[in-house]
XYZ file of C-alpha atoms in Angstrom:
739
model
C -7.086 38.385 97.723
C -2.488 38.611 97.589
C -0.869 41.582 98.830
C 1.609 42.730 96.445
C 4.728 43.451 98.270
C 7.216 46.181 96.842
C 10.700 46.008 97.008
C 12.459 47.878 100.032
C 15.272 50.039 98.774
C 16.141 51.423 102.769
C 16.161 49.266 106.092
C 13.967 49.764 108.393
C 14.435 51.023 111.665
C 16.042 49.271 113.899
C 17.284 46.776 110.853
C 21.831 46.589 111.402
C 23.484 47.571 108.535
C 24.741 44.717 106.252
C 27.954 44.194 105.655
C 28.172 44.990 101.687
C 26.537 48.277 101.766
C 28.177 48.889 98.093
C 24.983 46.671 97.255
C 22.527 48.846 99.069
C 19.983 50.241 96.359
C 18.436 53.645 97.377
C 15.603 55.775 95.882
C 17.750 57.383 93.749
C 19.052 55.033 92.577
C 16.164 54.352 90.156
C 15.954 55.947 86.192
C 14.140 58.932 86.412
C 10.752 58.536 84.684
C 10.608 59.629 80.767
C 8.639 62.418 80.099
C 4.545 61.946 79.882
C 4.967 62.501 75.578
C 7.279 60.378 75.189
C 6.053 57.741 77.263
C 1.599 58.362 75.834
C 3.890 57.981 71.955
C 5.382 54.437 73.094
C 2.054 53.537 74.191
C -0.097 54.577 70.913
C 2.748 52.876 69.028
C 2.149 49.266 71.007
C -1.125 49.385 70.354
C -0.866 50.040 67.052
C 0.955 46.998 66.526
C -0.639 45.035 68.662
C -4.015 46.183 66.611
C -1.213 44.895 63.252
C -1.852 41.469 64.478
C 1.449 41.848 65.980
C 3.711 41.088 69.573
C 3.997 44.578 71.604
C 6.490 45.773 74.224
C 7.142 48.810 75.748
C 10.022 49.217 73.362
C 8.221 48.156 70.561
C 8.037 44.980 68.031
C 10.530 43.796 66.028
C 8.081 41.656 63.991
C 5.512 45.023 63.248
C 8.819 47.273 62.003
C 11.751 45.032 62.502
C 13.504 47.873 65.554
C 15.187 45.468 68.082
C 14.222 46.751 71.285
C 16.960 49.494 73.121
C 19.770 48.563 75.089
C 19.569 49.134 78.648
C 21.176 52.415 80.184
C 20.881 53.267 76.681
C 19.556 56.449 74.868
C 15.190 56.496 75.379
C 15.490 58.780 71.979
C 13.462 57.592 68.837
C 15.968 57.944 66.435
C 18.310 55.337 67.859
C 20.878 56.272 69.864
C 24.593 54.987 70.480
C 23.205 51.865 72.042
C 21.549 50.397 69.179
C 23.283 47.686 67.554
C 23.519 47.918 63.687
C 20.795 46.040 61.080
C 22.640 42.642 59.453
C 21.026 41.730 56.440
C 21.308 38.874 54.249
C 22.888 38.974 50.663
C 21.252 38.203 47.600
C 23.542 35.721 46.813
C 23.063 34.030 50.280
C 19.235 33.787 49.607
C 19.936 32.715 46.356
C 21.985 29.789 47.648
C 19.607 29.106 50.817
C 16.337 28.724 49.080
C 17.894 26.621 45.729
C 18.457 24.388 48.063
C 15.638 24.452 49.908
C 13.328 23.820 46.732
C 15.885 20.848 45.439
C 15.335 19.391 48.917
C 12.075 19.541 48.494
C 12.313 18.542 44.654
C 13.631 15.706 45.208
C 11.141 14.831 48.040
C 8.922 14.923 45.719
C 10.871 13.554 42.710
C 11.360 10.276 45.289
C 7.612 10.138 45.952
C 7.035 10.253 42.180
C 8.979 7.302 41.885
C 7.701 5.942 44.635
C 3.941 5.814 43.430
C 4.776 4.593 39.496
C 7.321 1.979 40.742
C 4.303 0.379 43.129
C 2.390 -0.184 39.881
C 5.295 -1.997 38.270
C 5.533 -5.943 38.787
C 7.174 -6.925 41.935
C 10.981 -6.398 40.848
C 11.607 -10.085 41.732
C 9.379 -11.514 39.908
C 9.660 -9.684 36.694
C 11.262 -11.984 33.029
C 11.828 -11.022 30.138
C 9.284 -12.184 27.858
C 10.417 -14.687 25.153
C 10.683 -13.484 22.027
C 7.574 -14.077 19.392
C 8.769 -17.114 17.975
C 10.267 -16.362 13.959
C 9.301 -19.355 10.919
C 12.128 -18.430 8.136
C 10.961 -19.842 5.605
C 13.618 -21.156 2.817
C 13.849 -22.787 -0.904
C 15.472 -26.240 -1.509
C 18.424 -24.754 -1.651
C 18.036 -22.793 1.326
C 18.034 -19.412 0.116
C 15.690 -17.395 2.290
C 11.941 -17.174 0.600
C 10.372 -15.478 3.569
C 9.698 -14.736 7.503
C 6.696 -14.994 8.932
C 5.496 -14.046 12.669
C 4.946 -11.056 14.495
C 9.013 -10.025 14.131
C 9.533 -10.868 10.336
C 12.914 -12.278 11.332
C 14.976 -14.502 12.829
C 17.145 -13.664 16.172
C 21.102 -13.797 15.514
C 23.511 -13.691 17.781
C 25.347 -10.934 18.541
C 28.690 -12.756 17.964
C 27.729 -13.667 14.722
C 28.124 -10.567 13.214
C 30.966 -7.875 11.670
C 31.601 -5.357 14.970
C 30.768 -2.575 13.240
C 26.920 -3.716 13.230
C 25.544 -3.595 16.660
C 28.712 -0.823 17.449
C 26.561 1.648 14.410
C 23.866 1.618 16.796
C 25.919 2.404 20.253
C 27.898 5.137 18.303
C 24.158 6.912 16.771
C 22.646 6.771 19.789
C 24.498 5.729 22.894
C 27.474 6.731 23.011
C 28.174 6.145 26.536
C 26.432 2.962 26.375
C 29.297 0.875 28.531
C 30.088 3.307 30.755
C 26.476 4.331 32.615
C 23.826 2.507 34.482
C 20.935 1.889 32.135
C 20.279 5.920 32.601
C 22.838 8.496 31.207
C 22.613 11.866 33.393
C 24.397 13.722 30.682
C 22.613 12.513 28.178
C 19.472 13.789 30.114
C 21.170 17.398 31.031
C 22.047 17.488 27.159
C 18.588 17.136 26.494
C 16.728 19.242 29.271
C 19.418 22.198 28.074
C 18.392 21.395 24.506
C 14.774 22.036 25.594
C 15.127 25.136 27.774
C 16.939 26.702 24.786
C 15.206 25.931 21.844
C 11.973 24.587 22.819
C 12.251 21.454 20.718
C 12.303 17.680 22.215
C 15.195 17.606 19.754
C 17.468 15.106 21.533
C 15.212 11.852 24.011
C 18.196 11.636 26.029
C 16.951 7.694 26.445
C 19.594 4.918 26.654
C 19.716 1.713 24.861
C 18.525 0.111 27.653
C 15.796 2.627 28.334
C 14.787 1.721 24.896
C 14.771 -1.550 25.488
C 13.047 -1.915 28.304
C 10.570 0.456 26.395
C 10.065 -2.151 23.701
C 9.719 -5.109 25.785
C 7.587 -4.669 28.645
C 6.152 -0.550 27.924
C 3.786 0.873 25.458
C 5.351 3.774 23.364
C 2.759 6.478 25.315
C 4.511 9.077 25.248
C 4.202 9.825 29.822
C 5.772 10.884 32.611
C 3.994 7.212 34.007
C 5.468 6.025 31.334
C 9.441 7.338 31.384
C 9.873 6.914 35.676
C 8.506 3.122 34.599
C 11.591 3.140 31.748
C 14.320 4.414 33.812
C 13.410 1.939 36.756
C 13.777 -1.181 34.467
C 16.639 0.237 32.365
C 18.619 -0.320 35.515
C 17.410 -3.174 36.462
C 17.798 -4.740 33.135
C 21.905 -2.994 33.738
C 21.527 -5.360 36.948
C 20.637 -8.279 35.537
C 22.575 -8.878 32.288
C 25.824 -7.807 30.725
C 26.315 -5.307 28.417
C 27.298 -7.092 25.534
C 23.737 -9.351 26.172
C 20.850 -6.228 26.383
C 22.808 -4.935 23.137
C 22.340 -8.350 21.514
C 18.848 -7.954 22.854
C 18.298 -4.745 21.597
C 18.892 -5.005 18.299
C 16.928 -8.166 17.872
C 13.929 -6.488 18.871
C 13.755 -3.375 17.899
C 11.676 -1.587 14.910
C 13.251 -1.311 11.453
C 10.421 -0.469 9.190
C 8.251 -2.080 6.834
C 6.909 -4.785 9.389
C 10.212 -5.621 10.594
C 11.615 -6.288 13.129
C 15.801 -7.340 14.533
C 18.537 -7.037 12.378
C 18.062 -10.173 10.599
C 14.386 -9.365 8.805
C 15.696 -5.619 8.077
C 18.909 -7.196 6.542
C 16.426 -9.130 4.495
C 13.303 -6.797 4.169
C 16.113 -4.058 2.665
C 18.668 -6.264 1.060
C 17.547 -9.844 0.868
C 21.474 -10.786 2.855
C 21.253 -11.804 5.737
C 22.830 -9.668 8.800
C 26.232 -10.964 8.993
C 26.540 -10.371 5.241
C 26.434 -6.671 5.886
C 29.240 -4.129 5.005
C 29.603 -1.019 6.561
C 27.282 1.272 4.854
C 24.368 -1.179 5.312
C 25.063 -1.382 8.565
C 24.788 2.598 9.100
C 21.920 2.648 6.989
C 20.120 0.424 9.228
C 21.169 1.949 12.433
C 20.598 5.355 11.098
C 16.291 3.773 10.770
C 16.357 4.382 14.780
C 15.166 8.135 14.392
C 12.325 7.493 11.995
C 11.799 3.880 10.466
C 8.608 4.455 8.452
C 10.208 7.574 6.996
C 13.595 7.141 6.843
C 12.902 3.451 5.072
C 15.821 3.426 2.131
C 12.928 1.773 -0.345
C 10.726 4.619 0.380
C 13.256 7.332 0.849
C 16.403 7.144 -0.380
C 18.135 10.538 0.246
C 16.580 11.109 3.433
C 18.372 7.704 4.608
C 22.082 8.471 2.606
C 21.660 11.991 4.947
C 21.280 10.023 7.865
C 24.011 6.933 7.299
C 26.419 9.601 6.690
C 25.600 10.839 10.401
C 26.259 7.748 11.515
C 29.756 7.063 9.775
C 30.761 10.257 11.781
C 30.046 8.822 14.922
C 31.487 5.675 13.851
C 34.472 7.152 13.445
C 34.154 9.408 16.426
C 34.180 6.319 18.039
C 36.965 4.505 16.550
C 34.363 1.958 15.559
C 36.015 2.173 11.744
C 38.504 4.782 10.046
C 38.553 6.970 8.152
C 39.582 5.561 5.259
C 36.419 2.840 5.361
C 33.927 5.944 6.041
C 35.314 7.378 2.809
C 34.933 3.281 1.374
C 31.564 3.107 2.441
C 30.335 6.551 1.075
C 32.297 5.387 -2.273
C 29.525 2.709 -2.162
C 26.194 3.767 -1.854
C 23.432 0.595 -0.609
C 21.598 -1.028 -3.479
C 17.944 -1.848 -1.691
C 16.663 -5.181 -3.107
C 12.946 -5.098 -4.354
C 10.569 -5.418 -1.244
C 10.295 -8.388 -0.079
C 6.392 -7.961 0.134
C 6.015 -7.930 -3.849
C 7.634 -10.846 -3.505
C 5.856 -13.723 -5.507
C 7.237 -16.359 -3.118
C 4.721 -14.566 -0.380
C 2.045 -16.959 -1.777
C 3.522 -20.103 -0.715
C 4.412 -18.733 2.347
C 1.219 -17.621 3.310
C 0.313 -21.438 2.602
C 2.579 -22.469 4.708
C 2.040 -20.835 7.637
C -1.671 -22.359 7.078
C -0.744 -25.849 7.090
C 1.742 -24.908 10.706
C -0.411 -25.530 13.653
C -1.329 -29.444 11.666
C 2.161 -29.868 11.252
C 3.673 -29.189 14.322
C 1.206 -27.593 16.842
C 2.353 -23.944 18.806
C 5.614 -22.945 18.463
C 7.538 -21.728 20.634
C 10.863 -20.723 19.461
C 12.547 -19.365 16.045
C 11.875 -22.274 13.666
C 13.082 -22.824 9.809
C 10.960 -24.576 7.174
C 12.749 -26.299 4.753
C 10.479 -26.324 1.557
C 10.557 -28.035 -1.818
C 10.235 -24.861 -3.718
C 12.908 -23.719 -6.516
C 14.053 -20.741 -5.563
C 15.404 -20.104 -9.375
C 12.018 -21.438 -10.712
C 10.083 -19.564 -8.414
C 11.404 -16.005 -10.365
C 11.027 -17.711 -13.642
C 7.286 -18.459 -13.069
C 6.845 -14.955 -11.559
C 8.619 -13.264 -14.522
C 6.693 -15.384 -16.846
C 3.653 -14.504 -15.601
C 3.826 -10.986 -15.414
C 5.765 -9.992 -18.088
C 3.549 -12.147 -20.752
C 0.406 -9.745 -18.839
C 2.040 -6.276 -19.107
C 2.514 -7.195 -22.788
C -0.789 -8.447 -24.270
C -3.298 -8.585 -20.990
C -4.099 -5.095 -21.568
C -5.523 -5.495 -25.247
C -6.774 -9.213 -24.242
C -8.785 -7.609 -21.477
C -6.772 -10.411 -18.834
C -5.823 -8.967 -15.395
C -4.490 -11.823 -13.589
C -3.034 -15.131 -13.573
C -1.684 -18.303 -11.671
C 0.925 -20.357 -12.186
C 1.860 -23.438 -10.148
C 4.901 -26.366 -11.083
C 4.959 -29.417 -9.426
C 7.280 -32.659 -9.397
C 5.076 -36.176 -10.746
C 5.329 -37.110 -6.925
C 3.253 -33.558 -6.202
C 6.589 -31.801 -4.721
C 5.560 -28.062 -5.200
C 8.571 -26.120 -6.944
C 7.438 -22.555 -7.758
C 3.597 -21.018 -7.282
C 2.348 -17.603 -8.010
C -0.862 -17.298 -7.197
C -1.736 -13.831 -9.390
C -0.078 -10.923 -11.001
C 1.422 -8.950 -7.959
C 1.603 -10.124 -4.137
C 2.100 -6.144 -3.412
C -1.554 -5.805 -5.079
C -3.345 -8.779 -4.156
C -2.799 -11.318 -1.570
C -4.873 -13.674 -2.758
C -3.541 -17.543 -3.668
C -5.395 -18.117 -6.839
C -3.666 -21.180 -7.211
C -4.795 -22.568 -4.163
C -8.091 -20.436 -3.475
C -9.642 -19.276 -6.661
C -12.053 -22.228 -8.107
C -12.469 -21.270 -11.454
C -14.393 -23.592 -14.843
C -11.139 -25.495 -16.328
C -13.182 -25.886 -19.239
C -11.656 -28.387 -21.922
C -8.620 -29.233 -19.593
C -11.378 -31.463 -17.727
C -11.996 -33.328 -21.032
C -9.103 -36.387 -19.873
C -10.507 -37.632 -17.056
C -13.814 -38.223 -19.810
C -11.505 -39.348 -22.271
C -9.941 -41.916 -19.119
C -13.045 -43.347 -18.391
C -14.275 -44.070 -21.999
C -10.409 -46.104 -21.820
C -11.240 -47.526 -18.730
C -14.579 -48.759 -20.152
C -13.388 -50.519 -22.804
C -12.304 -47.629 -25.676
C -8.900 -47.213 -27.312
C -7.007 -43.853 -28.492
C -7.971 -45.729 -32.127
C -11.426 -46.118 -31.082
C -13.606 -43.739 -33.482
C -16.826 -41.501 -33.117
C -18.587 -39.167 -35.076
C -17.991 -35.515 -34.559
C -21.499 -33.970 -35.735
C -24.280 -32.210 -34.182
C -25.911 -34.162 -30.844
C -29.353 -33.201 -29.111
C -29.353 -34.087 -24.995
C -32.696 -33.677 -23.814
C -32.786 -30.250 -25.206
C -29.336 -29.044 -25.039
C -26.663 -29.028 -27.986
C -23.069 -27.965 -27.540
C -21.137 -27.429 -30.276
C -17.810 -27.011 -31.630
C -16.050 -23.400 -32.129
C -15.060 -24.356 -35.710
C -18.621 -24.348 -36.255
C -17.637 -26.984 -38.909
C -18.141 -30.930 -38.179
C -14.966 -33.522 -38.567
C -17.353 -36.840 -38.995
C -15.865 -39.920 -37.900
C -12.694 -38.801 -35.687
C -10.471 -40.855 -33.620
C -9.879 -40.161 -29.806
C -6.667 -39.137 -30.347
C -7.718 -36.790 -32.294
C -10.920 -35.506 -30.853
C -8.972 -35.397 -27.918
C -6.216 -32.986 -29.575
C -8.529 -31.275 -31.096
C -10.221 -30.920 -28.144
C -13.544 -31.529 -29.946
C -15.988 -31.064 -27.645
C -19.678 -33.224 -29.421
C -16.542 -36.420 -29.118
C -16.381 -35.237 -25.113
C -20.014 -35.059 -24.215
C -20.772 -38.591 -26.291
C -18.431 -39.970 -24.426
C -19.398 -38.592 -21.333
C -23.112 -40.154 -22.226
C -22.072 -42.999 -23.056
C -20.446 -43.840 -19.492
C -22.210 -41.596 -17.459
C -21.059 -38.530 -15.925
C -21.140 -40.159 -12.489
C -18.656 -41.968 -13.608
C -16.637 -39.212 -15.285
C -16.843 -37.284 -11.723
C -15.665 -40.989 -10.135
C -12.713 -40.587 -12.168
C -11.741 -37.330 -11.234
C -12.493 -37.581 -7.627
C -9.713 -40.470 -7.579
C -7.763 -38.511 -9.047
C -7.104 -36.501 -6.556
C -9.688 -33.229 -7.765
C -11.374 -32.043 -3.750
C -13.901 -29.776 -4.982
C -17.265 -30.992 -5.402
C -18.259 -32.002 -8.925
C -21.492 -32.153 -10.526
C -22.676 -35.364 -13.000
C -24.648 -33.716 -15.350
C -23.825 -33.833 -19.224
C -21.601 -30.368 -19.307
C -19.515 -32.355 -16.872
C -17.501 -32.945 -20.147
C -16.766 -29.616 -20.950
C -15.478 -28.916 -17.559
C -18.829 -27.082 -15.743
C -18.167 -27.197 -12.571
C -15.220 -25.111 -10.758
C -12.051 -26.368 -9.437
C -8.379 -24.912 -8.120
C -5.470 -25.142 -10.198
C -3.087 -26.387 -7.253
C -5.800 -29.907 -7.208
C -6.586 -30.197 -11.179
C -2.842 -30.085 -12.046
C -2.087 -32.407 -9.043
C -4.705 -34.429 -10.539
C -2.423 -34.092 -14.126
C 0.300 -35.132 -11.984
C -1.035 -38.876 -11.851
C -0.641 -39.151 -15.700
C 3.358 -38.050 -15.382
C 4.137 -40.454 -12.926
C 2.583 -43.292 -13.881
C -1.023 -43.547 -12.345
C 0.409 -43.121 -8.520
C -2.193 -40.875 -6.358
C -0.556 -37.200 -6.281
C -1.228 -35.154 -2.800
C 1.199 -31.685 -3.223
C 2.991 -30.669 -0.632
C 5.284 -28.173 -0.134
C 6.804 -28.321 2.954
C 9.848 -31.384 3.659
C 11.148 -30.644 7.143
C 10.498 -28.278 9.778
C 13.161 -28.061 12.527
C 14.333 -25.411 15.471
C 16.961 -22.506 14.485
C 19.186 -25.476 17.192
C 18.951 -28.712 14.653
C 15.711 -30.197 16.330
C 13.436 -31.313 13.970
C 9.534 -30.851 14.568
C 8.251 -32.376 10.915
C 9.530 -34.375 8.091
C 7.231 -35.233 5.322
C 6.792 -38.971 5.280
C 7.085 -41.317 1.996
C 4.798 -40.795 -0.175
C 1.828 -43.533 -0.102
C 2.117 -44.546 -3.980
C -1.020 -45.793 -4.108
C -1.844 -46.926 -8.086
C -5.338 -45.070 -9.135
C -4.802 -45.749 -12.791
C -3.545 -48.914 -15.118
C -0.150 -48.518 -16.028
C -1.621 -49.364 -19.648
C -4.405 -46.629 -19.394
C -1.809 -44.257 -18.690
C -0.036 -45.068 -21.680
C -2.428 -44.616 -23.821
C -3.369 -41.178 -22.037
C 0.190 -39.767 -22.313
C 0.117 -40.638 -26.252
C -3.299 -39.179 -26.875
C -2.492 -35.483 -24.613
C 1.379 -35.856 -26.538
C -0.979 -34.973 -30.040
C -2.138 -32.148 -28.539
C 1.433 -30.242 -28.595
C 2.041 -31.774 -31.924
C -0.939 -31.367 -33.806
C -2.995 -30.282 -31.360
C -4.212 -26.857 -29.551
C -1.079 -26.015 -28.183
C 1.379 -27.511 -31.143
C 2.624 -24.357 -30.694
C 4.302 -25.105 -27.216
C 5.944 -28.270 -28.119
C 9.666 -28.418 -26.022
C 12.577 -29.886 -27.951
C 14.115 -33.219 -27.106
C 10.703 -33.432 -24.217
C 8.208 -35.676 -24.997
C 5.423 -33.388 -23.333
C 1.761 -33.818 -23.102
C -0.800 -31.664 -22.179
C -4.606 -30.248 -22.822
C -5.782 -26.384 -23.223
C -9.065 -24.875 -21.356
C -10.998 -22.768 -22.228
C -14.487 -22.082 -20.089
C -18.037 -20.413 -21.140
C -17.749 -16.789 -22.566
C -14.239 -16.998 -22.432
C -14.211 -15.670 -18.641
C -10.676 -18.398 -17.954
C -8.033 -19.704 -20.380
C -6.200 -22.307 -18.977
C -2.670 -24.297 -20.349
C -1.756 -28.155 -17.783
C 0.887 -30.122 -19.593
C 3.393 -32.241 -18.982
C 7.060 -33.661 -18.757
C 8.679 -37.061 -16.736
C 10.162 -34.216 -14.865
C 7.942 -31.729 -14.455
C 4.049 -30.763 -14.282
C 2.610 -26.988 -14.643
C -0.298 -25.406 -15.156
C -1.621 -21.949 -15.508
C -4.702 -19.682 -15.813
C -5.232 -16.430 -17.157
C -8.732 -14.576 -16.634
C -10.239 -11.899 -14.401
C -11.233 -12.157 -10.600
C -14.520 -10.719 -11.145
C -15.470 -13.029 -14.186
C -15.610 -10.925 -16.549
C -15.441 -12.441 -20.234
C -11.630 -11.626 -21.908
C -11.271 -10.316 -25.608
C -11.461 -14.328 -26.972
C -8.333 -15.781 -25.137
C -8.256 -18.949 -25.411
C -5.513 -21.844 -23.234
C -3.604 -22.132 -26.300
C -3.046 -18.964 -26.816
C -1.091 -17.000 -23.513
C -1.500 -19.748 -21.222
C 0.478 -22.319 -23.882
C 2.775 -18.608 -24.424
C 2.872 -18.744 -20.679
C 3.573 -22.215 -19.441
C 6.242 -22.718 -22.537
C 8.665 -20.145 -21.368
C 8.326 -21.431 -17.971
C 8.829 -25.063 -18.583
C 12.241 -24.310 -21.249
C 14.114 -22.694 -18.450
C 12.555 -25.543 -16.208
C 14.367 -28.400 -18.478
C 17.202 -26.524 -18.933
C 20.507 -28.928 -18.628
C 18.451 -31.424 -17.660
C 18.484 -35.109 -19.819
C 15.041 -35.848 -21.757
C 13.218 -38.770 -20.788
C 10.174 -40.190 -22.089
C 6.741 -40.245 -20.166
C 5.237 -43.374 -18.546
C 3.733 -46.058 -19.891
C 4.047 -48.487 -22.680
C 3.218 -45.620 -25.871
C 0.207 -46.607 -27.718
C 0.702 -47.894 -31.495
C -1.887 -47.443 -33.837
C -3.982 -49.282 -35.117
C -7.035 -49.323 -38.160
C -10.882 -49.760 -35.999
C -12.873 -51.977 -36.956
C -15.922 -50.551 -39.049
C -18.219 -51.091 -36.305
C -15.776 -48.925 -33.940
C -17.274 -45.915 -35.905
C -20.725 -44.798 -33.448
C -22.858 -41.714 -34.375
C -25.773 -41.872 -32.486
C -26.972 -39.511 -30.536
C -27.173 -40.545 -27.204
C -29.407 -39.211 -24.756
C -29.391 -39.118 -21.372
C -32.938 -39.089 -19.301
C -33.335 -36.632 -16.910
C -31.132 -34.156 -18.641
C -32.159 -30.221 -17.944
C -33.766 -28.679 -20.877
C -32.169 -25.028 -19.789
C -28.064 -25.906 -20.019
C -26.060 -23.925 -21.080
C -23.989 -23.800 -24.604
C -20.460 -24.683 -23.361
C -17.857 -24.496 -25.911
C -13.982 -24.814 -26.427
C -13.644 -21.738 -28.535
C -10.203 -22.037 -30.260
C -8.831 -18.962 -32.552
C -8.658 -18.968 -36.069
C -5.041 -20.359 -35.924
C -6.506 -23.514 -33.958
C -9.698 -24.372 -36.062
C -9.430 -28.006 -37.675
C -9.515 -27.858 -41.318
C -13.326 -27.887 -43.319
C -14.327 -30.905 -43.497
C -17.082 -29.839 -45.986
C -19.999 -29.943 -43.650
C -22.077 -26.550 -42.933
C -23.738 -25.856 -40.351
C -27.290 -25.898 -39.689
C -29.054 -23.119 -38.964
C -29.703 -24.054 -35.276
C -26.301 -24.005 -34.529
C -26.506 -20.063 -34.899
C -29.276 -19.807 -33.445
C -28.002 -21.628 -29.968
C -24.369 -20.288 -30.205
C -26.607 -16.552 -29.930
C -24.674 -15.510 -33.007
């Protein structure tokens, strides 16, 4: 046990006095002990502080009460003596600054952590590449007019150097005035957006720069989240370091969405104003720049007032940024934009869709913008659309017909116009290439050609009289028969009985083979009713078969694409010269053209003759008036017209020589305007009196012909019905016709 040694304050006996007597301490120098009552209070207070968890001492605890220990030598009173130091209090401003600084530091650390976290979920910056813009397919007519654009963007990319300065600067003025001074992020814009949100509780200003918007469009989704905003900012800074301001602005205007499926300034200019972006005026540029706020709801074709109001704000911003002068703004406001017919309604989309379906076979996969040069005549395309629509608008309802199609081509097969329906906006189904319909009597020329190739001539006589083939008894619509007639007359008047007799003579398979040889590719059933066009074909294929008569007997493969090139001029596809295979003997071509020309002079379409031109053709009507056709041609052009209903319901007795022939004539008059007439190819047939033994009145029988063949007839209007020869119809014909 260690013995406690108390200090000594007095010298022991025998010690020598120290030389430093002034520093000796005696018992009298000790302070007097505090009264017992005061010591009791001090101990109690110390115990209380310790019980509360604070430190304690004989002088109290600063942690527990905020008091500081008394100075040595000071008073011992509890009220604070003269020796106690005054308490220093911090001001409210000091505390606010201090804690604001602390919170800012923690906020910066937290933000840095968030940025680091989201940045870690991006691909490595050194590996980032701006993805290539999806290739655009620009389809132009023979004269260079843009018919349509196809591809994800809806329009080609344009260089900012090819645009008037006010076009790109309109976007800068309204979307990002400090575009040329910030580094991808605009702190001032962000602060303004935050202030507006805090004061109004509405996010009316996004604070995103053009660079941030571009980053979002290129790399990110449209998701509204903190992660997307942080990554957008990071990518914006990266874009600013990698590209110049003009490059960023060019990428922006070529990729941003303008509504109505248009991505990029060129697509928008074509879609809304039907002009290239380089030809935009100030008001049009302001209108397009205004669409950035709400592309769909501000589209000028849907919301003209909203689009104009927004364009006025853009013009004001352009004046503020000195892009245009106040006078230019005044001029722009005095000339409102004229929105063209919405591009998706144009009938030019029908051939455009057909072209796009061929691209893979012609060029393979595309990796850049291309221009497809076509055979389409833009003026004739418009004429075809108007001719068809106006006729259907005028007579469609009363005649119970809702649809139509028209295709026109050069005799070599170059398609000049294609209208696949009444309205592309209502129906994108292209009836020219995809609708399989019964051609009716427009199929008869193949029957007559088969007969000519088997020894007949245009003057050969056959009997127009009742005929029965194994229980099938087709009849003429007039309910009267003309007796012996020449093949020329029979074809011009579309006599069913003569066509059936000729088909029976040469055989249905021969007729089918002839049709296939001329270009019909659909499956044709070799039965007796093929003479009256009961097997379905498309308008395109039967028109190309008729073109064989118009070009002197050469096989026709219809086409619409002449050349495909990149925007830089590299040729990817060039149409090769036609094969020019001869499929009809030239003499037979002359005979057929002589016979079919009578259709427009004495026959079922005599009201559709073209003044000054030798034209030929054939009308056709299918069973129960479901389809009505007219296909006609000159040495310059071949055109076919079909009308009917998609669901196959019957029309109100429409015939090919009526409404379709009227549409055909309306279109062909425009197509031949200003062109010097030329005759049809082939040596014209000179009429000769046939010998008596060529009149065949017998009714040939076809073995194996089914007994339940439907009645197929060529109905004609009263005006078209041939005059009666005095031969009454037997009662059985009425029963067959169901009348």
